[in-house]
XYZ file of C-alpha atoms in Angstrom:
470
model
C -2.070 19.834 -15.234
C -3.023 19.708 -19.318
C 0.596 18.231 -19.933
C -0.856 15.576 -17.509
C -3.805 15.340 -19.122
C -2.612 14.654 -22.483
C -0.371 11.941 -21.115
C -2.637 10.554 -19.248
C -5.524 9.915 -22.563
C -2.427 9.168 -24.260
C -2.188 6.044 -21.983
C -5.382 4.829 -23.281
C -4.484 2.977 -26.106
C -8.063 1.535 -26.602
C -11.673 3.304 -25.849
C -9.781 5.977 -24.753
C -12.328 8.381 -25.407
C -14.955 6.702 -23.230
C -12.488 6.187 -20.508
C -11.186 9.622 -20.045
C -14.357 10.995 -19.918
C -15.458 8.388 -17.031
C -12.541 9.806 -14.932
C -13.688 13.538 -15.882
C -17.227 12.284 -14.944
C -15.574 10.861 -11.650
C -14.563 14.187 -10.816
C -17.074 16.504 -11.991
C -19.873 14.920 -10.295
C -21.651 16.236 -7.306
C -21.482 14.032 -3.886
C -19.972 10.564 -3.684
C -19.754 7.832 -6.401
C -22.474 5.332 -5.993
C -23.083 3.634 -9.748
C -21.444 3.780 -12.722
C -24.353 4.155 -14.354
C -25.174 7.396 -12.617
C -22.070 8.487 -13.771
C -23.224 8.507 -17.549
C -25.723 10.991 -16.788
C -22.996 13.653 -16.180
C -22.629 16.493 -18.313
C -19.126 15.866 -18.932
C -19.675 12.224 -19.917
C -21.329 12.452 -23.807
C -21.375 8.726 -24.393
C -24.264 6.703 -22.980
C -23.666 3.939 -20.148
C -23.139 1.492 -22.695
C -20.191 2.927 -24.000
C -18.989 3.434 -20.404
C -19.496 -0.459 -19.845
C -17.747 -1.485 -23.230
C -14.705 0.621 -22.539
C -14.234 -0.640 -18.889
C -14.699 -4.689 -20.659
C -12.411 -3.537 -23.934
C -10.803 -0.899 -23.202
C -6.687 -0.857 -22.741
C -4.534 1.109 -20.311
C -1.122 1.251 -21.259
C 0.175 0.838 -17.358
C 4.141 1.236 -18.063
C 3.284 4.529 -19.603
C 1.378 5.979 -16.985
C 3.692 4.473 -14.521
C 6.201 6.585 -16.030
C 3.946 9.734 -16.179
C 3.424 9.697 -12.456
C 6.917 9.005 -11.573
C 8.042 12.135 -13.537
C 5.525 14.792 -12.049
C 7.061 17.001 -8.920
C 6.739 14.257 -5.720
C 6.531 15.853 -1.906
C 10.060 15.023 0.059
C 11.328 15.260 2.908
C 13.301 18.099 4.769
C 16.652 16.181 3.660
C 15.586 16.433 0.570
C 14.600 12.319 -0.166
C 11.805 10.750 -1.537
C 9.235 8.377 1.287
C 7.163 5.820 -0.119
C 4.406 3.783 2.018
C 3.186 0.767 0.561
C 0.115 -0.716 1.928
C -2.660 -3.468 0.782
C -6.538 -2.486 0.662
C -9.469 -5.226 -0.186
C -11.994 -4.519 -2.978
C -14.527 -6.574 -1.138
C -16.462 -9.059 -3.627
C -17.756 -11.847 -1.146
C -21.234 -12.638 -3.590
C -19.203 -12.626 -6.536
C -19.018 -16.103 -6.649
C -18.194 -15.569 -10.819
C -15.763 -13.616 -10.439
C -11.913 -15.226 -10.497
C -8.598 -14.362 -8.907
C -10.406 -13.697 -5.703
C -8.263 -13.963 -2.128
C -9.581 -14.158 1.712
C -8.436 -10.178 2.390
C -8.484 -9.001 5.542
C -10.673 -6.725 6.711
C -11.725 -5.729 10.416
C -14.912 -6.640 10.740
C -17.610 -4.359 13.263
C -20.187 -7.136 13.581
C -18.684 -9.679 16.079
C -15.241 -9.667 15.529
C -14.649 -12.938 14.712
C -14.228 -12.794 11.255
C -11.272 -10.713 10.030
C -11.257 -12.029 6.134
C -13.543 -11.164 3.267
C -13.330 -12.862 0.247
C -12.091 -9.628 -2.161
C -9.274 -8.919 -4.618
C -6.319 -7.089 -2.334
C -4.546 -4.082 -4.273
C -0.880 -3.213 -3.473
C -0.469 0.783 -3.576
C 2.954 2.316 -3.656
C 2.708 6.123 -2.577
C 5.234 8.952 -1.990
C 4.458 10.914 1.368
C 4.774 14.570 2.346
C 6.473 16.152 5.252
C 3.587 17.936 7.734
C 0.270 16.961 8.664
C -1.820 16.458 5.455
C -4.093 14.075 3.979
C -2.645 14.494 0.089
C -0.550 11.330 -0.728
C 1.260 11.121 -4.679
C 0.082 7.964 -6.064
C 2.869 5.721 -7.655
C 1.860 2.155 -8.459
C -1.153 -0.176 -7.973
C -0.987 -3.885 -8.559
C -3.343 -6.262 -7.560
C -2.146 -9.579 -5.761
C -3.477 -12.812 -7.261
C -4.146 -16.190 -5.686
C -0.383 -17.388 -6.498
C 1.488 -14.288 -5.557
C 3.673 -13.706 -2.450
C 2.939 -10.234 -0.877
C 6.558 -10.384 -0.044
C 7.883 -10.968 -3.271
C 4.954 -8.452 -5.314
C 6.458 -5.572 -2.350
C 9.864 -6.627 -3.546
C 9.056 -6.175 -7.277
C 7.076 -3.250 -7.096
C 10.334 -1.109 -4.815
C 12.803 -2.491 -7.696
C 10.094 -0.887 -10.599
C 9.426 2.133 -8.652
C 13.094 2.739 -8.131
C 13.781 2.179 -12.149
C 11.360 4.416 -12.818
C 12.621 7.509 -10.809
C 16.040 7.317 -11.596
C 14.856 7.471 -15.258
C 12.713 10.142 -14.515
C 15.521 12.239 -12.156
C 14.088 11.814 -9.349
C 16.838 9.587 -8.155
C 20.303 10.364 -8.593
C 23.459 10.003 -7.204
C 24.119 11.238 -3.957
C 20.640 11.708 -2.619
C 18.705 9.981 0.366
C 17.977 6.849 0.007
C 14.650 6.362 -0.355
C 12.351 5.388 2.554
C 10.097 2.358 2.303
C 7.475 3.137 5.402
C 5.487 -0.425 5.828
C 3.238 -1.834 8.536
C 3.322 -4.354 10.523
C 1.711 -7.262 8.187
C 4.799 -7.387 5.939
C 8.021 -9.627 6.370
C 10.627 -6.551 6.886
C 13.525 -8.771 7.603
C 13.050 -10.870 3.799
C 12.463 -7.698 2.052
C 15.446 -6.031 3.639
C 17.398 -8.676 2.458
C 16.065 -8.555 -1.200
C 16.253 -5.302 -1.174
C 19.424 -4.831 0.107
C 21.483 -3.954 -3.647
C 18.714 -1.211 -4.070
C 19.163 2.725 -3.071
C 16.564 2.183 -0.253
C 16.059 2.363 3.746
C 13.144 0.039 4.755
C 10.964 1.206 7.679
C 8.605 -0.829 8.887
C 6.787 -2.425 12.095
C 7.137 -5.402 13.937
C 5.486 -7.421 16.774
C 6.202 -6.495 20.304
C 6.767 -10.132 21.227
C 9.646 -11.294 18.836
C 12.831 -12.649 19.698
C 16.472 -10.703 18.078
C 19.811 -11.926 18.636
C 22.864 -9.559 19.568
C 26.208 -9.934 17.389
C 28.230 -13.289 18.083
C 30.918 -12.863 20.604
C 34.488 -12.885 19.132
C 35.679 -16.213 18.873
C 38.017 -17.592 21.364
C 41.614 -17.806 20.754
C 42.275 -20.879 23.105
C 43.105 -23.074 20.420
C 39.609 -25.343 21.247
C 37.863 -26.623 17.617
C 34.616 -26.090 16.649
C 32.764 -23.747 14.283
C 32.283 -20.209 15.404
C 28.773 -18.846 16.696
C 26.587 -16.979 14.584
C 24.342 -15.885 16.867
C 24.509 -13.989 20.431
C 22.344 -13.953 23.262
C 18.780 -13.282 23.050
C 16.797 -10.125 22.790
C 13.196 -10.739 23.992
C 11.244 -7.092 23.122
C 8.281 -8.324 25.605
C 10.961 -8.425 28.458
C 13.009 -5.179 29.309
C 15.643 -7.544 31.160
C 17.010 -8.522 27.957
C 17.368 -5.382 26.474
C 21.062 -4.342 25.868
C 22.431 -0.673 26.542
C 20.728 1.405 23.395
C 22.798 3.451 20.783
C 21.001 6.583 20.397
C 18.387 7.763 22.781
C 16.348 10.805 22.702
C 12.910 12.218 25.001
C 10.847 15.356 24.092
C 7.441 17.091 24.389
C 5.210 16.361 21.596
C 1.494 17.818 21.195
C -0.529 15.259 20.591
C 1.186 12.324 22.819
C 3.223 13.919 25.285
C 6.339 13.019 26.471
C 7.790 10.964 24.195
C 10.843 8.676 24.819
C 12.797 7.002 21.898
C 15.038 4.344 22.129
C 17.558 2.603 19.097
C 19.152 -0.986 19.699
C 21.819 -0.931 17.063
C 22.934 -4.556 15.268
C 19.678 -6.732 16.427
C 18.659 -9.692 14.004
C 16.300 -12.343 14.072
C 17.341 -16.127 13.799
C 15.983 -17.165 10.752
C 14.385 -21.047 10.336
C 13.731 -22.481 7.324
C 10.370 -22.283 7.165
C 7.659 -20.255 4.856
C 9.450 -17.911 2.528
C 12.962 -19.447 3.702
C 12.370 -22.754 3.491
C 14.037 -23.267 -0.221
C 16.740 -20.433 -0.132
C 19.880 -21.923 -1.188
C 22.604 -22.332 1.201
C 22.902 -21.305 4.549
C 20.457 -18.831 6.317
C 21.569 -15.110 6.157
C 22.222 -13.075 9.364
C 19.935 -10.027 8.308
C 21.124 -7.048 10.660
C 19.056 -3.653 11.512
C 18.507 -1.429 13.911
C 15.273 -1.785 16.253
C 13.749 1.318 17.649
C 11.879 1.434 20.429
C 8.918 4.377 20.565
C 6.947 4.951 23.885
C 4.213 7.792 24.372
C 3.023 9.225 27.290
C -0.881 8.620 26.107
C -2.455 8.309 22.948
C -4.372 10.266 20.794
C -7.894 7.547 20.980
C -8.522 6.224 24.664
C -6.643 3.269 25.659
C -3.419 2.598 27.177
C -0.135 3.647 25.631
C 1.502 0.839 24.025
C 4.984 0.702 22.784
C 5.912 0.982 19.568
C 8.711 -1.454 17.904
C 10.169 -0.350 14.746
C 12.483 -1.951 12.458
C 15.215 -0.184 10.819
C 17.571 -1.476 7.863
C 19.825 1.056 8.465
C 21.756 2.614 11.361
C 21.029 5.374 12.726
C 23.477 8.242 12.116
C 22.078 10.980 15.170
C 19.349 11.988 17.288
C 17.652 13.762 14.778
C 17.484 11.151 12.159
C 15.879 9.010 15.195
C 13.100 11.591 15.976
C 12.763 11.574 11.749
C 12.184 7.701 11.622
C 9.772 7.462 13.975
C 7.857 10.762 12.714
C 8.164 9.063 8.856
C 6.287 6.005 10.373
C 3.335 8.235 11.986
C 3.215 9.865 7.988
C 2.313 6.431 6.970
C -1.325 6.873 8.231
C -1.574 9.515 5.471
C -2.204 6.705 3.278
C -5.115 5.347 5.192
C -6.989 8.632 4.799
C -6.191 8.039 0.842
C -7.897 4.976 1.193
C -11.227 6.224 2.661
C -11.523 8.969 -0.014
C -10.796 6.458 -3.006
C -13.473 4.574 -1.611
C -16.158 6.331 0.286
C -15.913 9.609 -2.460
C -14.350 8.020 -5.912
C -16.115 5.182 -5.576
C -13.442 2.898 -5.977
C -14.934 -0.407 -4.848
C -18.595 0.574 -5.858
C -18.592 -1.077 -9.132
C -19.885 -4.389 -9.563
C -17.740 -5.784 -12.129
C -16.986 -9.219 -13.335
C -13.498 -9.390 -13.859
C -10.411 -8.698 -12.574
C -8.852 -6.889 -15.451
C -12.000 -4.699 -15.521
C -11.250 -4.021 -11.749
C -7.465 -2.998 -12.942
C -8.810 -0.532 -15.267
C -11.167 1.057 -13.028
C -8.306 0.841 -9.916
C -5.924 3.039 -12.774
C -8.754 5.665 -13.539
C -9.094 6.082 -10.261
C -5.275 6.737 -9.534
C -5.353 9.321 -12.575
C -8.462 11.064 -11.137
C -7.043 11.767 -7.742
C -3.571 12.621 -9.506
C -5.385 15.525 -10.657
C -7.123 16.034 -7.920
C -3.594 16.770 -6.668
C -1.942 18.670 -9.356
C -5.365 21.183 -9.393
C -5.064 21.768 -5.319
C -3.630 24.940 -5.892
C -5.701 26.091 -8.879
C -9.318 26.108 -7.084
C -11.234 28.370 -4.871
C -12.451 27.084 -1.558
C -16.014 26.344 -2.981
C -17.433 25.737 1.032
C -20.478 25.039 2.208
C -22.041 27.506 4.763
C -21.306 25.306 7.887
C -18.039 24.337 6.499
C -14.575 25.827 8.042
C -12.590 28.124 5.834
C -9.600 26.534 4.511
C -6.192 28.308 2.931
C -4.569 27.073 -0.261
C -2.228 25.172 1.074
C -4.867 23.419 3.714
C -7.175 22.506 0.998
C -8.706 19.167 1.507
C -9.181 16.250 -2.349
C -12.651 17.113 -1.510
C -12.973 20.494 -1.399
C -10.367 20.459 -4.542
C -13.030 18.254 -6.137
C -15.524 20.516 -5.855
C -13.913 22.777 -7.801
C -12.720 20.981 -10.628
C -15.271 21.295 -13.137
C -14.443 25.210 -13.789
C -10.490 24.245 -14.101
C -11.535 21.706 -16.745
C -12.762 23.816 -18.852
C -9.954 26.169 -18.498
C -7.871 23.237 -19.517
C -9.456 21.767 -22.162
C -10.534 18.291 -23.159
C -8.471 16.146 -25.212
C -11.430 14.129 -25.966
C -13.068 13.836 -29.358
C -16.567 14.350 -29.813
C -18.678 11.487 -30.030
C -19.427 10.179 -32.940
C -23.394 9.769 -34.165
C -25.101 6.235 -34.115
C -27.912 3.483 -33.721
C -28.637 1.137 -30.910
C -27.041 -2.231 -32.000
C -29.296 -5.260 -32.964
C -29.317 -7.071 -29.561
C -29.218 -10.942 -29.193
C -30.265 -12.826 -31.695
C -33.295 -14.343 -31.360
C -32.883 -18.272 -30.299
C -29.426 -17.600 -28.925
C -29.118 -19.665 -25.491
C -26.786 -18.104 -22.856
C -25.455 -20.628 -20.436
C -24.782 -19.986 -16.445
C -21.524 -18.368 -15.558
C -18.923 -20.506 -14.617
C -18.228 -19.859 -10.563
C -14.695 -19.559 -8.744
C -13.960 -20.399 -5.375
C -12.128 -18.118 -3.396
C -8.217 -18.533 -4.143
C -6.357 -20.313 -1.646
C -2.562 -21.313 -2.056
C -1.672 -24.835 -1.601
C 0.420 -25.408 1.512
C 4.275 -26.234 1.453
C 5.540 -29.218 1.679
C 7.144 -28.856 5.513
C 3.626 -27.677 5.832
C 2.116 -30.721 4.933
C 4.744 -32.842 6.233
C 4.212 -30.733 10.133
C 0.635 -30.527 9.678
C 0.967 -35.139 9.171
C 3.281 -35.352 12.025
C 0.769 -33.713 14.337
C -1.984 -35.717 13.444
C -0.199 -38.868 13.759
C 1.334 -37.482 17.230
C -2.232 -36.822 18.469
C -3.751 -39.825 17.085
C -0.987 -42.157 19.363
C -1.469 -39.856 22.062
C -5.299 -40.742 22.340
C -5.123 -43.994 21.657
């Protein structure tokens, strides 16, 4: 926890002072984050709020350091012994801050009419490793922040390869072990990314729609002597239609607690047939046949009212028994843990209270934040179950971020603060007087210009619809 510590102010390479005692501040507070400026008033925090605000505009986080710090501290794993990372995208709404660049349409479900499902925000990537029972603690690996130009697909891709430099350098990947599990939902293109991907140490996990379209192997070709190229493609596969299904590799059906019976189900050597279109439309050469294994998951009832509804998952590699079946599908239902990260980043750290202007302050703020609940999870075993009186008691290993956050101030000053003092001095001189400030320029919200098939589909329809009506 101090080793971590020191790293971690060692990573601020500017203001570094100011910004590790905001995170301390963070956690030493009592109740939620709701203003940075509240947050000066700690006792922890001996700066004023206008140091706070000139180390989140100047400050510097050295982010390939701390990258490196986080991939070397003791990740949860698996029972096999491997490493499971869920990636997943979360908004920072910002739909007033109209001077504020880099900003995307997010999405975000929306409780007023349900209509509008986008929010004009800046979405963060966040790579974290999972554990292996039911817990909310998540290890934090990697947060980058997807601009107006980027392809979620291709910022996914680069973030695995980084992650997976980073813990073989550290040991946490050597030869031999697992391969490491990328757990991903259903909003990301699992059939590209297993296909970049696909030189790497890694087993991607994610899930897909329930009405897509695979294609079995071709058939072998025949030896009649007739030309003609062979097929690359077999018949199709429709998930919506049981009819189509072929005879399954691996099956397996068990009690579970919370849903019931359940019944799983792996089609072995499914792929999609790719069209070039979106992120294949300029890959050189022919189309690749991308080949996985598509499990089937279906529940006896759910856990929230509703109907069960099956569950299609897509697997880039096969699977070797019943057991690593039951553990793919069980992975996937870890990948939730995540969400609960979310909520406490947000609702408890604060971490899309501040109103700031930029988008580097945002990334600087997004990395405190990731350091704070780092420690948060390095000091879970280190506190006492401060509870309040209507509040359940919890064992060491049950302990909650924030119950651990409520007892982090008396660990901190077991553990020291490699902070200097401040040092004494005098309000500045202000503006000068006659000095004109002139409006903020605004920024719409980012929206990438459309391909050309796009535009070239998009002509052909008008014109189509235009002859049609006369």
């Amino acid at each position: 926890m101090a080793g971590f510590r020191r790293e971690f102010h060692g990573c601020l390479t500017a203001r570094a002072d100011a910004l590790f005692e905001l995170t301390d501040a963070v956690l030493c507070v009592d109740g939620p984050v709701v203003s940075l400026p509240e947050l000066s008033l700690a006792g922890v925090h001996r700066r004023g709020h206008g140091a706070m605000y000139d180390a989140l505009a100047c400050g510097r986080v050295e982010v390939g350091r701390l990258r490196r710090a986080l991939a070397g501290l003791v990740l949860p794993r698996a029972g096999n012994g491997g490493l499971r990372i869920a990636i997943d995208v979360t908004p920072w709404p910002r739909p007033d801050a109209e001077c504020s660049p880099q900003r995307l349409h997010c999405h975000r479900y929306c409780r007023c009419d349900g209509v509008r499902q986008t929010i004009p925000g800046w979405p963060y990537s966040v790579a974290a490793a999972l554990g292996s029972g039911r817990s909310s603690w998540v290890a934090p690996l990697d947060v980058r922040r997807i601009g107006p130009d980027d392809d979620v697909t291709d910022v996914t891709a680069a973030q695995v390869r980084g992650l997976v430099a980073r813990l073989r350098e550290a040991g946490q990947l050597r030869e031999g072990d697992p391969p490491v599990l990328i757990v991903l939902d259903s909003g990301y293109d699992v059939v590209r990314l297993t296909w970049l991907l696909a030189d790497l140490p890694v087993h991607v996990l994610g899930r897909i729609r329930s009405d897509r379209v695979m294609r079995t192997p071709p058939p072998p070709r025949r030896r009649d002597g007739r030309p003609g190229r062979p097929p690359r493609h077999g018949g199709k596969v429709r998930l919506a239609d049981p009819d189509t299904w072929p005879a399954p590799e691996r099956e397996s059906t068990g009690p579970h607690a919370r849903y019931g019976g359940v019944r799983v189900r792996a089609f072995g050597r499914l792929h999609p047939q790719l069209e070039r279109r979106g992120t294949w439309a300029d890959h050189p050469g022919p189309l690749p046949v991308v080949e996985a294994t598509v499990i089937l998951v279906q529940v006896e009832r759910l856990a929230h009212p509703g109907a069960p509804k099956p569950l299609w998952l897509w697997s880039s590699h096969p699977v070797g028994d019943t057991a690593g079946l039951d553990g793919l599908w069980r992975a996937y239902l870890r990948r939730f843990d995540v969400e609960h990260t979310f909520r406490f980043l947000k609702q408890t750290l604060g971490l899309t209270r501040p109103r700031l202007r930029t988008p580097e302050q945002a990334d600087r703020w997004a990395w405190l934040l990731i350091a704070a609940y780092t420690q948060l999870r390095l000091a879970r075993h280190l506190v006492h179950d401060l509870r309040r009186p209507w509040d359940k008691p919890l064992s060491p290993d049950g302990m909650t971020p924030g119950r651990v956050r409520r007892g982090f101030r008396r660990i901190r000053r077991a553990i020291g603060n490699p902070a200097s003092a401040p040092k004494p001095g005098r309000p500045g001189p202000g503006r000068p007087k006659g000095s004109l400030s002139t409006p903020a320029p605004r920024h719409p919200v980012g929206k990438k210009q459309p391909k050309p098939e796009t535009i070239r589909r998009n002509q052909y329809k008008k014109a189509h619809k235009a002859k049609a009506t006369g």
